[in-house]
Amino acid sequence: PKLSLLTIKPTIPSRVTIFGYPLSIFFIVVNEFCERFSYYGMRAVLVLYFKYFLKWDDDFSTTIYHTFVALCYLSPILGAIIADSWLGKFKTIVYLSIVYTAGQVIMAVGAINDITDGNKDGTPDNMTFHIALSMVGLLLIALGTGGIKPCVAAFGGDQFNEDQEKQRSTFFSIFYLSINAGSLLSTIITPILRAQKCGIHTQQQCYPLAFGVPAALMVVSLIVFIVGSGMYNKTAPSGNIMVKVCKCIFFAIMNRFHNRSSQIPKREHWLDWAEEKYDKLLIAQVKMVLKVLFLYIPLPMFWALFDQQGSRWTLQATTMDGNFGLMVIQPDQMQTVNPILILIMVPVMDFIIYPLISKCKLNFTPLRKITVGMFLAGLAFVAAALVQLQIDATLPDFPSSTEQQAKFINMVNRSIDITAGNLINSFVLKDKLQICFLSQGNEEYYTYNLPFDLTIDSGPTETIRLPGGTRNTIVIVEEAGRMTNIKVGIKVRSKSKSNHIFFNGFGMTLNITVGEEGFGNIVSKNMSTYVDVPQGTAEFVIKNAAGSTCAFKREFGFGSSYTFIIPPTFILEENVEDIKANSIHMAWQIPQYFLMTSGEVVFSVTGLEFSYSQAPSNMKAVLQAGWLLTVAVGNIIVLIVAEAATLPDQWAEYVLFAALLVLVCIIFAIMAYFYTYIDPVQIEADFANLEPEDEKKKNLEMTKKDMVENHDEKKRRSSNEGKIVQTNF
């Protein structure tokens, strides 16, 4: 029998299918849902964890938050290179998912305050330990989530044959639906878990649970993905196009540098200096990519504003009222407005807004859409600034780090004369537990920046030294005929909680509880510790040593702080509102979320569509990496501004970001005006048609060269023969 060489086209082996879809993709979709739930769930409560558990201020919390997000969008480049050049997509996903899971577990462990709470007072004794665990955990999470980001969707696409284009398209729709579903559910559920109480020694905000559930979902994600291993089509790594593009650019630069002499003819484009090593088609493709990447330069400013939904806007929500009647919204749950509005705005834009613009004969090009999206994001921050101005009008005027504030409470059954600081601040506190607010201007508290002398009646003068940046209550009591003062610092508002403290003016030790929380045993003429009480109606139970009890109820708003006074008569009539409850409703954030989400739909969706339409067929991954890089740079801009801009008011920072984006928007509009749209498919086809002609020209040139060389050789031989004949004669 005759042997013949056959060319066999590789196809994916037949596997189990359901409704025409490979069974393997269901494992991939479930994996993506769990992973996105894990990431967005952890990220939803992250900035509040920094502020209230690690005790960082708003600026530093914002800086670390955006540093983390930037790393999450830088690491996809590394993941793509590892997958395409070394391990392949499957192994890259598995190995980096293990790193990812370890990071989530470390975050959950680092949030357990009881680990270092040796004195059982509810405060970690070694905060450095918790910070170190948190930073290690975040670093591993950033490497994991970013590393697998470019691999999972592409790996899902690898499961289909070439003739399953329709099924592949449907898979990507389901895939992105699973991303939004995981994001939406986690952003709702994780803040609820965070608001729960947990702890061994003391009941605290349950950050271990808020981080633990995402960690558990990541474990499930990894297990589900590995279970489907035998069903996957695992393509071998074939080299990373990004590496090839970078090498081509580097070679062109170096070759141009080595041939910088003025005597060497110039070339039409600087990338043409790579022709000595790379073919013209690749160079043309790189030119198309760089043309789009140049337009990406202004885009990070959009992401600088967009990603502050999880930092600055969440911190803004902590100073607002989240009572919506039927439900109470936690500050970190307001982020759910974004994915909800996306599900609404995408079809509205596609089926209503864009068709109306088209009917109006307006040429709404992709670059114009991106410009509008940036402008809408700027308007969102103007709206945020207006809301912040309203919030600032209701917030107490806390002292700076070099100032202190004080008020006085008279617990003596007669009027007393007080001089605090100087004669101008002399006043009389009448009996019946009168509270005096010393004032400067219209402030409720007396503000000063130096230790001051306190004189009660004609008694001895005492120098009062209080910590900088604090509000304080000074209670005047009488012991053995001598006036003394008891000082206590006012605790700042805490999230959606209200903070309360009791002063026991009764003649015996009292024990006070509210729900499962306790103020402890309060000795007569002493202050209790602060206790966080949830918004709503709270019932306080007071017990004395004899076992007698007294209960009373109070209604509290978000973020309020009260000092309750138990007088000698035990008639609970007096309480001091140290900090008023949040009065601006969280619903006022909805307009800024609406503007930002509208901008995102117009900007992000259109940006990806434009990038793909202008990218060569084999370099769409390069532009995807470039797009993710703009997100990373945007977050770096936030942390730079947060640290560099020393603006005293938050509303001013919002206006600064809005102004910067509008400026960048104008620059981008000018760049877009001079941009010429191209058809990469046609350009690639033209180069494909030119290649045979180039080959013919090369063959013709080689033929001519051979003919010239043969002619010269014949002449040389004839000349030699002539010389020989002449010599013989």
XYZ file of C-alpha atoms in Angstrom:
729
model
C 0.000 0.000 0.000
C 1.109 3.524 -0.726
C 1.887 5.887 2.168
C 0.666 9.476 2.004
C 1.251 12.431 4.317
C -2.024 13.884 5.631
C -2.464 17.311 7.204
C -4.753 16.894 10.192
C -6.413 19.989 11.721
C -6.445 19.682 15.509
C -9.890 19.765 17.078
C -11.138 19.588 20.604
C -11.938 15.984 21.552
C -15.624 15.212 21.929
C -16.764 15.689 25.498
C -19.972 15.724 27.511
C -22.245 18.544 26.381
C -25.486 20.006 27.720
C -27.759 21.776 25.236
C -24.812 22.015 22.876
C -22.452 23.549 25.440
C -19.396 21.781 26.875
C -20.060 20.737 30.459
C -16.691 22.195 31.435
C -17.887 25.794 31.019
C -20.360 25.409 33.892
C -17.454 24.787 36.246
C -15.762 27.915 34.877
C -18.888 30.076 35.331
C -19.385 28.883 38.932
C -15.693 29.476 39.577
C -15.944 33.059 38.307
C -19.081 33.788 40.370
C -17.417 32.606 43.582
C -14.176 34.456 42.833
C -15.945 37.753 42.099
C -18.068 37.336 45.245
C -14.871 36.816 47.195
C -13.081 39.841 45.730
C -15.875 42.411 45.804
C -17.138 41.192 49.184
C -13.726 41.721 50.771
C -13.219 45.031 48.976
C -16.635 46.399 50.050
C -15.686 46.539 53.750
C -11.951 47.161 53.281
C -11.806 50.927 53.796
C -13.961 50.705 56.949
C -11.678 47.946 58.233
C -8.721 50.274 57.792
C -10.453 53.147 59.560
C -12.223 51.453 62.450
C -10.174 48.312 63.127
C -6.641 49.369 62.195
C -7.426 52.938 63.402
C -6.072 54.691 60.310
C -7.320 58.135 59.318
C -9.380 58.764 56.180
C -6.455 59.855 54.004
C -4.196 56.923 54.861
C -7.098 54.458 54.546
C -7.830 55.871 51.093
C -4.155 55.656 50.100
C -3.750 51.994 51.073
C -7.117 51.078 49.517
C -6.159 52.531 46.133
C -2.653 51.071 46.331
C -4.276 47.660 46.687
C -6.653 48.252 43.754
C -3.740 49.473 41.618
C -1.824 46.253 42.318
C -4.907 44.236 41.379
C -4.849 45.859 37.935
C -1.089 45.741 37.430
C -0.710 42.022 38.105
C -2.867 40.871 35.111
C 0.080 41.671 32.837
C 2.233 39.273 34.853
C -0.525 36.635 34.837
C -0.939 36.828 31.066
C 2.804 36.425 30.469
C 3.016 33.437 32.857
C 0.008 31.742 31.254
C 0.996 32.269 27.612
C 4.745 31.781 27.930
C 5.226 29.254 30.723
C 2.471 27.420 32.635
C -0.571 27.643 30.409
C -3.955 29.016 31.481
C -5.124 26.051 33.587
C -2.066 25.781 35.816
C -1.815 29.561 36.139
C -5.420 29.760 37.365
C -4.917 26.906 39.849
C -1.592 28.085 41.285
C -2.578 31.744 41.591
C -5.977 30.776 43.044
C -4.110 28.987 45.838
C -2.154 32.205 46.464
C -5.445 34.136 46.327
C -7.138 31.820 48.839
C -4.178 32.034 51.223
C -4.426 35.828 51.099
C -8.147 35.791 51.955
C -7.570 33.417 54.884
C -4.724 35.590 56.204
C -6.972 38.674 55.997
C -9.686 36.900 57.999
C -7.195 35.782 60.663
C -5.648 39.246 60.875
C -9.084 40.732 61.632
C -9.520 38.656 64.821
C -8.799 41.155 67.592
C -8.871 38.467 70.326
C -5.546 37.038 69.045
C -3.566 39.832 70.686
C -6.156 41.115 73.172
C -4.329 39.911 76.283
C -6.124 42.202 78.725
C -9.526 41.390 77.190
C -10.551 45.040 76.827
C -11.668 44.692 73.218
C -8.615 46.488 71.763
C -5.705 44.537 70.200
C -2.519 44.907 72.251
C -0.243 44.392 69.233
C -1.705 46.343 66.315
C 1.516 45.865 64.316
C 0.769 42.136 64.141
C -2.693 42.757 62.658
C -1.365 45.350 60.205
C 1.382 42.962 59.039
C -1.104 40.124 58.455
C -3.476 42.461 56.629
C -0.767 43.776 54.307
C 0.543 40.276 53.513
C -3.019 39.122 52.846
C -3.768 42.060 50.538
C -0.540 41.525 48.599
C -1.382 37.855 47.993
C -4.953 38.745 47.010
C -3.701 41.373 44.542
C -1.331 38.855 42.923
C -4.022 36.179 42.831
C -7.032 38.093 41.561
C -4.990 40.089 39.059
C -3.016 37.085 37.869
C -6.089 35.010 37.010
C -8.083 37.957 35.598
C -6.797 37.647 31.986
C -6.868 33.832 32.038
C -10.348 32.691 33.121
C -12.423 34.248 30.320
C -9.909 33.186 27.653
C -9.754 29.677 29.143
C -13.540 29.465 28.878
C -13.360 30.469 25.221
C -10.824 27.679 24.606
C -13.490 25.079 25.456
C -15.388 25.640 22.206
C -14.710 24.382 18.692
C -14.368 26.784 15.776
C -17.914 25.930 14.624
C -19.411 26.938 18.015
C -19.195 30.692 17.566
C -22.793 31.256 18.720
C -22.328 29.145 21.857
C -19.072 30.927 22.637
C -20.793 34.323 22.383
C -23.563 33.163 24.725
C -20.963 31.829 27.152
C -19.303 35.247 27.414
C -22.672 36.857 28.143
C -23.318 34.333 30.937
C -19.742 34.755 32.139
C -20.080 38.526 32.577
C -23.507 38.062 34.128
C -21.875 35.844 36.767
C -19.346 38.624 37.452
C -22.093 41.178 38.092
C -24.150 38.703 40.115
C -21.202 37.889 42.384
C -20.364 41.573 42.774
C -23.940 42.612 43.580
C -24.656 39.846 46.089
C -21.348 40.206 47.918
C -21.692 43.977 48.223
C -25.083 43.436 49.876
C -24.177 40.486 52.092
C -20.651 41.296 53.315
C -21.558 44.627 54.995
C -24.385 42.809 56.815
C -21.871 40.244 58.067
C -19.514 43.046 59.096
C -22.270 44.690 61.139
C -22.774 41.528 63.227
C -21.237 41.183 66.693
C -18.623 38.517 67.366
C -15.628 37.896 69.598
C -14.376 35.683 72.426
C -13.650 38.275 75.118
C -15.649 41.245 73.825
C -18.283 41.652 71.132
C -16.928 43.696 68.216
C -17.778 44.456 64.601
C -17.351 41.086 62.904
C -14.631 41.746 60.326
C -13.372 38.131 60.662
C -16.758 36.950 59.385
C -16.845 39.638 56.672
C -13.457 38.436 55.389
C -14.000 34.766 56.282
C -17.039 34.236 54.049
C -15.210 35.592 50.946
C -12.294 33.322 51.889
C -14.675 30.345 52.039
C -16.120 31.290 48.626
C -12.590 31.395 47.220
C -11.969 27.871 48.548
C -15.201 26.747 46.852
C -14.113 28.501 43.655
C -10.788 26.649 43.625
C -12.369 23.250 44.386
C -15.039 23.646 41.691
C -12.435 24.614 39.104
C -10.178 21.640 39.939
C -13.113 19.179 39.910
C -13.715 19.996 36.244
C -10.060 19.377 35.340
C -10.679 16.215 33.343
C -13.218 17.958 31.083
C -11.143 20.971 30.069
C -9.395 21.590 26.792
C -5.949 22.697 27.977
C -3.979 24.428 25.253
C -0.205 24.515 25.589
C 1.451 27.939 26.023
C 2.381 29.320 22.621
C 4.237 32.506 23.509
C 2.906 35.820 24.672
C 2.112 38.446 22.046
C 2.794 41.232 24.561
C 6.377 40.028 24.890
C 6.741 39.991 21.107
C 5.315 43.524 20.829
C 7.690 44.805 23.511
C 10.665 43.155 21.809
C 9.709 44.702 18.472
C 9.427 48.187 20.017
C 12.693 47.775 21.904
C 14.543 46.589 18.794
C 13.224 49.546 16.764
C 14.381 52.018 19.415
C 17.827 50.469 19.756
C 18.292 50.136 15.986
C 17.330 53.784 15.506
C 19.793 54.765 18.242
C 22.604 52.850 16.585
C 21.767 54.442 13.205
C 21.330 58.012 14.399
C 23.889 59.430 11.978
C 22.549 62.221 9.752
C 24.028 60.452 6.723
C 21.691 57.471 7.148
C 18.367 57.973 5.314
C 15.351 58.569 7.562
C 12.400 56.213 7.557
C 8.714 57.098 7.425
C 7.964 55.870 10.961
C 10.321 55.156 13.865
C 8.945 51.592 14.109
C 10.166 50.962 10.559
C 13.616 50.576 12.086
C 12.497 47.114 13.202
C 12.256 45.873 9.593
C 15.702 44.285 9.794
C 14.339 41.694 12.231
C 10.519 41.723 12.083
C 8.157 41.398 9.143
C 6.161 44.373 7.895
C 2.800 42.938 8.965
C 3.860 42.701 12.621
C 5.275 46.235 12.488
C 2.014 47.540 10.986
C 0.052 45.780 13.746
C 2.249 47.314 16.442
C 1.696 50.744 14.874
C -2.085 50.252 15.144
C -1.780 49.215 18.786
C 0.420 52.172 19.719
C -2.006 54.525 18.003
C -4.787 53.366 20.342
C -2.521 53.218 23.403
C -1.649 56.877 22.792
C -5.346 57.704 23.221
C -5.296 55.790 26.524
C -2.939 58.343 28.120
C -5.708 60.644 29.499
C -8.031 57.785 30.534
C -6.595 56.967 34.003
C -8.142 60.179 35.353
C -11.617 58.671 34.852
C -10.700 55.633 36.946
C -9.184 57.916 39.590
C -12.695 59.223 40.206
C -14.603 56.011 39.525
C -12.820 53.818 42.081
C -13.378 56.327 44.883
C -16.865 54.842 45.194
C -15.255 52.237 47.441
C -13.191 54.715 49.470
C -14.164 58.383 49.720
C -17.828 57.860 48.919
C -18.105 55.027 51.442
C -16.460 57.211 54.093
C -18.899 59.968 53.151
C -21.787 57.553 53.746
C -20.573 56.920 57.320
C -21.587 60.498 58.168
C -25.105 60.101 56.726
C -28.445 58.659 57.797
C -29.063 55.193 56.322
C -32.601 54.663 57.625
C -34.782 53.985 54.554
C -37.857 53.077 56.586
C -38.342 49.440 55.627
C -34.616 48.784 55.843
C -31.436 50.242 57.278
C -28.574 50.568 54.775
C -24.998 50.203 55.997
C -22.498 52.767 54.599
C -20.598 50.114 52.644
C -23.842 48.806 51.131
C -24.373 52.019 49.157
C -21.871 50.643 46.652
C -24.589 48.242 45.472
C -26.269 51.192 43.754
C -23.587 50.972 41.041
C -24.192 47.363 39.842
C -27.967 47.835 40.163
C -27.862 50.935 37.983
C -25.577 49.159 35.485
C -28.229 46.490 34.922
C -30.716 49.304 34.248
C -28.545 51.751 32.314
C -26.953 49.350 29.796
C -30.256 48.446 28.059
C -31.506 52.030 28.425
C -28.428 53.335 26.628
C -28.466 50.633 23.938
C -32.193 50.643 23.154
C -33.338 54.178 23.975
C -30.596 56.810 24.270
C -28.332 55.771 21.381
C -31.227 55.191 18.899
C -32.667 58.618 19.775
C -29.294 60.263 19.162
C -29.034 58.392 15.859
C -32.483 59.614 14.794
C -31.397 63.164 15.527
C -28.688 62.685 12.849
C -25.901 63.227 15.383
C -22.620 61.452 14.700
C -22.071 60.062 18.207
C -18.744 58.319 17.533
C -17.094 56.033 20.108
C -14.523 58.687 21.033
C -17.286 61.235 21.581
C -19.073 58.745 23.833
C -15.890 58.314 25.894
C -15.593 62.094 26.202
C -19.195 62.343 27.441
C -18.553 59.539 29.922
C -15.609 61.417 31.402
C -17.683 64.591 31.666
C -20.488 62.729 33.491
C -17.958 61.355 36.002
C -16.792 64.920 36.638
C -20.411 65.983 37.266
C -20.751 63.066 39.713
C -17.954 64.505 41.816
C -19.522 67.962 41.693
C -22.686 66.336 43.079
C -20.581 64.600 45.755
C -19.063 67.973 46.703
C -22.533 69.537 47.076
C -23.618 66.658 49.327
C -20.418 67.035 51.356
C -21.135 70.724 51.905
C -24.524 69.815 53.357
C -22.936 67.156 55.576
C -20.243 69.548 56.809
C -22.929 71.990 57.896
C -24.318 69.340 60.277
C -21.025 67.926 61.570
C -19.541 69.153 64.848
C -16.526 71.400 64.516
C -13.893 69.102 65.983
C -10.634 70.675 67.176
C -7.438 70.365 65.183
C -4.503 68.298 66.449
C -3.161 71.356 68.311
C -6.491 72.323 69.905
C -8.785 70.939 72.596
C -12.444 71.497 73.444
C -14.239 71.307 76.797
C -17.666 71.631 78.409
C -18.613 71.535 82.105
C -21.351 69.709 84.042
C -22.345 70.791 87.561
C -23.151 67.808 89.796
C -23.310 69.917 92.964
C -26.635 70.926 94.551
C -25.875 74.649 94.382
C -24.555 77.258 92.039
C -20.789 77.419 91.547
C -18.492 80.034 90.043
C -16.003 78.798 87.458
C -13.064 80.518 85.782
C -11.567 78.522 82.922
C -8.513 80.009 81.276
C -9.089 83.720 81.866
C -11.599 86.170 83.284
C -13.436 86.312 79.961
C -14.323 82.647 80.439
C -15.777 83.107 83.929
C -19.340 81.922 84.391
C -21.806 80.600 86.943
C -23.152 77.059 86.871
C -26.450 76.923 88.706
C -27.653 73.819 90.501
C -29.975 71.133 89.100
C -27.135 69.610 87.074
C -26.723 72.591 84.778
C -24.528 72.002 81.741
C -22.477 74.931 80.502
C -21.133 75.090 76.987
C -18.321 77.617 76.855
C -18.328 79.175 73.435
C -16.290 81.071 70.949
C -18.437 82.470 68.183
C -21.296 80.050 67.609
C -19.505 76.855 68.638
C -20.931 74.666 71.411
C -17.541 73.932 72.939
C -14.823 76.174 74.331
C -11.804 75.737 72.065
C -8.278 76.484 73.225
C -4.756 75.556 72.193
C -2.890 75.752 75.510
C -3.335 74.178 78.965
C -5.672 76.397 80.979
C -6.200 77.155 84.681
C -9.478 76.032 86.230
C -10.786 77.698 89.392
C -14.002 76.541 91.077
C -15.527 79.095 93.480
C -12.662 80.452 95.572
C -10.840 77.128 95.686
C -7.315 76.361 94.515
C -6.420 76.784 90.846
C -5.734 73.617 88.864
C -3.994 73.487 85.492
C -5.998 71.379 83.022
C -4.048 69.544 80.334
C -6.067 67.607 77.763
C -4.958 65.662 74.667
C -4.795 67.588 71.407
C -7.602 67.126 68.916
C -10.132 65.972 71.548
C -13.513 66.976 72.926
C -13.869 66.610 76.674
C -16.515 66.667 79.360
C -15.449 68.023 82.769
C -17.835 67.002 85.535
C -17.728 69.056 88.746
C -18.455 66.993 91.889
C -18.154 67.634 95.632
C -16.296 65.185 97.848
C -15.866 65.848 101.591
C -16.704 69.504 101.074
C -14.058 69.899 98.350
C -14.737 70.559 94.693
C -13.072 68.212 92.223
C -13.409 67.616 88.498
C -13.649 64.418 86.494
C -12.473 64.573 82.892
C -13.589 62.272 80.072
C -12.897 62.521 76.340
C -15.790 62.502 73.914
C -15.560 59.602 71.473
C -16.004 60.487 67.803
C -18.936 59.072 65.861
C -18.616 55.495 64.676
C -20.138 54.334 61.369
C -23.873 53.707 61.747
C -23.548 53.269 65.502
C -24.142 55.765 68.305
C -21.655 56.071 71.162
C -22.832 56.540 74.717
C -21.342 56.965 78.166
C -22.842 57.135 81.683
C -21.889 59.291 84.656
C -22.887 57.717 87.962
C -23.878 60.488 90.356
C -25.789 58.045 92.555
C -24.488 57.021 95.941
C -23.600 53.424 95.065
C -22.030 51.277 92.348
C -24.317 50.621 89.370
C -24.201 48.068 86.574
C -25.638 49.151 83.219
C -26.323 47.021 80.138
C -27.884 47.663 76.735
C -28.805 44.504 74.849
C -25.777 42.213 75.023
C -23.388 45.110 75.630
C -22.347 46.239 79.089
C -21.002 49.492 80.494
C -19.524 47.550 83.419
C -19.749 48.364 87.120
C -19.666 52.152 87.489
C -18.404 53.363 90.856
C -20.205 56.365 92.355
C -19.084 59.734 90.926
C -17.277 58.112 88.014
C -17.710 57.738 84.266
C -18.311 54.473 82.436
C -16.554 53.387 79.266
C -18.058 54.160 75.859
C -20.344 51.573 74.267
C -21.482 51.464 70.635
C -25.250 51.153 70.323
C -26.976 50.368 66.990
C -29.237 52.923 65.379
C -32.858 52.657 66.492
C -34.527 52.067 69.852
C -32.236 50.870 72.642
C -33.252 49.677 76.114
C -30.876 50.353 79.020
C -31.055 48.256 82.196
C -29.539 49.639 85.423
C -28.876 47.384 88.415
C -27.584 48.250 91.870
C -25.758 46.041 94.377
C -29.024 45.056 96.015
C -30.314 43.599 92.742
C -32.921 46.276 92.058
C -33.324 47.145 88.383
C -34.503 50.104 86.376
C -35.010 50.161 82.619
C -35.507 52.994 80.152
C -35.586 53.327 76.363
C -34.150 55.903 73.983
C -34.260 56.396 70.210
C -30.871 57.009 68.567
C -29.891 58.138 65.103
C -26.780 57.303 63.113
C -23.514 58.550 64.575
C -24.851 60.300 67.680
C -23.039 60.471 71.026
C -24.660 61.040 74.426
C -23.532 61.428 78.021
C -26.223 60.090 80.362
C -26.230 61.489 83.894
C -27.580 59.461 86.800
C -28.266 62.044 89.540
C -28.380 61.398 93.314
C -32.169 61.382 93.063
C -31.996 58.604 90.419
C -34.495 60.528 88.289
C -33.181 59.994 84.738
C -34.051 63.338 83.221
C -30.649 64.626 82.146
C -28.637 63.615 79.119
C -26.101 65.553 77.104
C -26.012 65.308 73.307
C -22.259 65.443 72.713
C -22.526 64.806 68.968
C -25.732 65.166 66.961
C -27.002 62.257 64.882
C -26.352 62.181 61.137
C -29.155 64.177 59.545
C -28.306 64.097 55.806
C -29.890 61.005 54.266
C -27.862 58.483 52.248
C -30.407 58.803 49.447
C -28.701 62.075 48.542
C -25.791 59.955 47.274
C -27.978 58.353 44.610
C -27.628 61.275 42.107
C -23.819 61.060 42.208
C -23.991 57.273 41.783
C -26.404 57.740 38.866
C -24.070 60.192 37.129
C -21.009 58.012 37.771
C -22.733 54.823 36.541
C -24.028 56.613 33.431
C -20.489 57.758 32.772
C -19.177 54.230 33.319
C -21.647 52.690 30.863
C -20.803 55.253 28.182
C -17.056 55.259 28.929
C -16.122 51.686 29.778
C -18.339 49.698 27.415
C -17.615 52.035 24.516
C -13.897 52.121 25.331
C -13.572 48.358 25.128
C -15.652 48.256 21.941
C -13.520 50.977 20.343
C -10.277 49.291 21.390
C -11.314 45.976 19.889
C -12.491 47.587 16.653
C -9.149 49.368 16.218
C -6.906 46.465 17.294
C -5.275 43.853 15.044
C -6.795 40.398 15.295
C -3.886 38.902 17.235
C -3.244 41.866 19.558
C -6.546 42.426 21.306
C -4.982 41.008 24.478
C -2.328 43.744 24.335
C -5.010 46.443 24.349
C -6.859 44.603 27.141
C -3.664 44.773 29.205
C -3.326 48.461 28.331
C -6.926 49.100 29.393
C -6.341 47.406 32.761
C -3.162 49.444 33.134
C -5.198 52.667 32.892
C -7.252 51.473 35.894
C -4.065 50.853 37.872
C -2.625 54.272 37.000
C -5.928 55.906 37.940
C -5.736 54.439 41.440
C -2.121 55.580 41.734
C -3.318 59.115 40.918
C -5.783 58.933 43.817
C -3.173 57.950 46.372
C -0.822 60.684 45.107
C -3.526 63.355 45.387
C -4.682 62.046 48.770
C -1.166 62.411 50.147
C -0.008 65.512 48.239
C -3.126 67.699 48.288
C -3.403 69.125 51.803
C -6.932 70.446 51.370
C -8.711 71.154 54.674
C -12.175 70.203 53.405
C -13.329 67.039 51.669
C -15.680 68.931 49.357
C -12.672 70.867 48.027
C -10.924 67.584 47.151
C -14.020 66.437 45.251
C -14.015 69.715 43.280
C -10.285 69.304 42.597
C -10.808 65.825 41.124
C -13.777 67.065 39.056
C -11.728 69.971 37.693
C -8.797 67.694 36.821
C -11.104 65.297 34.963
C -12.770 68.123 33.008
C -9.309 69.397 32.014
C -8.262 65.899 30.922
C -11.604 65.532 29.135
C -10.828 68.631 27.027
C -7.360 67.283 26.209
C -8.850 63.925 25.193
C -11.469 65.646 23.005
C -8.683 67.442 21.128
C -6.756 64.180 20.703
C -9.918 62.413 19.511
C -10.603 65.181 16.961
C -7.350 64.407 15.162
C -7.730 60.631 15.384
C -8.397 58.770 12.135
C -10.410 55.569 12.407
C -8.870 52.527 10.733
C -9.975 49.077 9.626
C -7.386 46.605 10.981
C -8.895 43.693 9.031
C -8.528 45.559 5.737
C -4.954 46.651 6.572
C -3.980 43.082 7.456
C -5.616 41.840 4.231
C -3.708 44.445 2.208
C -0.427 43.276 3.740
C -1.370 39.667 3.019
C -1.925 40.589 -0.654
C 1.314 42.524 -0.783
C 3.407 39.647 0.522
C 3.293 37.589 -2.716
C 4.205 40.731 -4.697
C 7.102 41.412 -2.322
C 8.248 37.838 -2.782
C 8.103 38.217 -6.571
C 10.137 41.419 -6.344
C 12.707 39.689 -4.179
C 12.918 36.767 -6.634
C 13.264 39.191 -9.569
C 15.985 41.116 -7.759
C 17.795 37.862 -7.003
C 17.498 36.808 -10.676
C 18.890 40.133 -11.861
C 21.676 39.894 -9.347
C 22.537 36.363 -10.520
C 22.517 37.467 -14.186
C 24.859 40.388 -13.453
C 27.161 38.146 -11.457
C 27.199 35.508 -14.293
C 27.888 38.197 -16.896
C 30.771 39.571 -14.846
C 32.145 36.088 -14.386
C 32.059 35.432 -18.146
C 33.871 38.716 -18.864
C 36.490 37.864 -16.289
C 37.048 34.428 -17.831
C 37.239 35.865 -21.374
C 39.810 38.397 -20.245
C 41.917 35.705 -18.647
C 41.748 33.514 -21.735
C 42.856 36.449 -23.909
C 45.890 37.024 -21.732
C 46.888 33.357 -21.941
C 46.657 33.275 -25.776
C 48.755 36.401 -26.098
C 51.487 34.907 -23.981
C 51.684 31.716 -26.138
C 52.241 33.740 -29.205
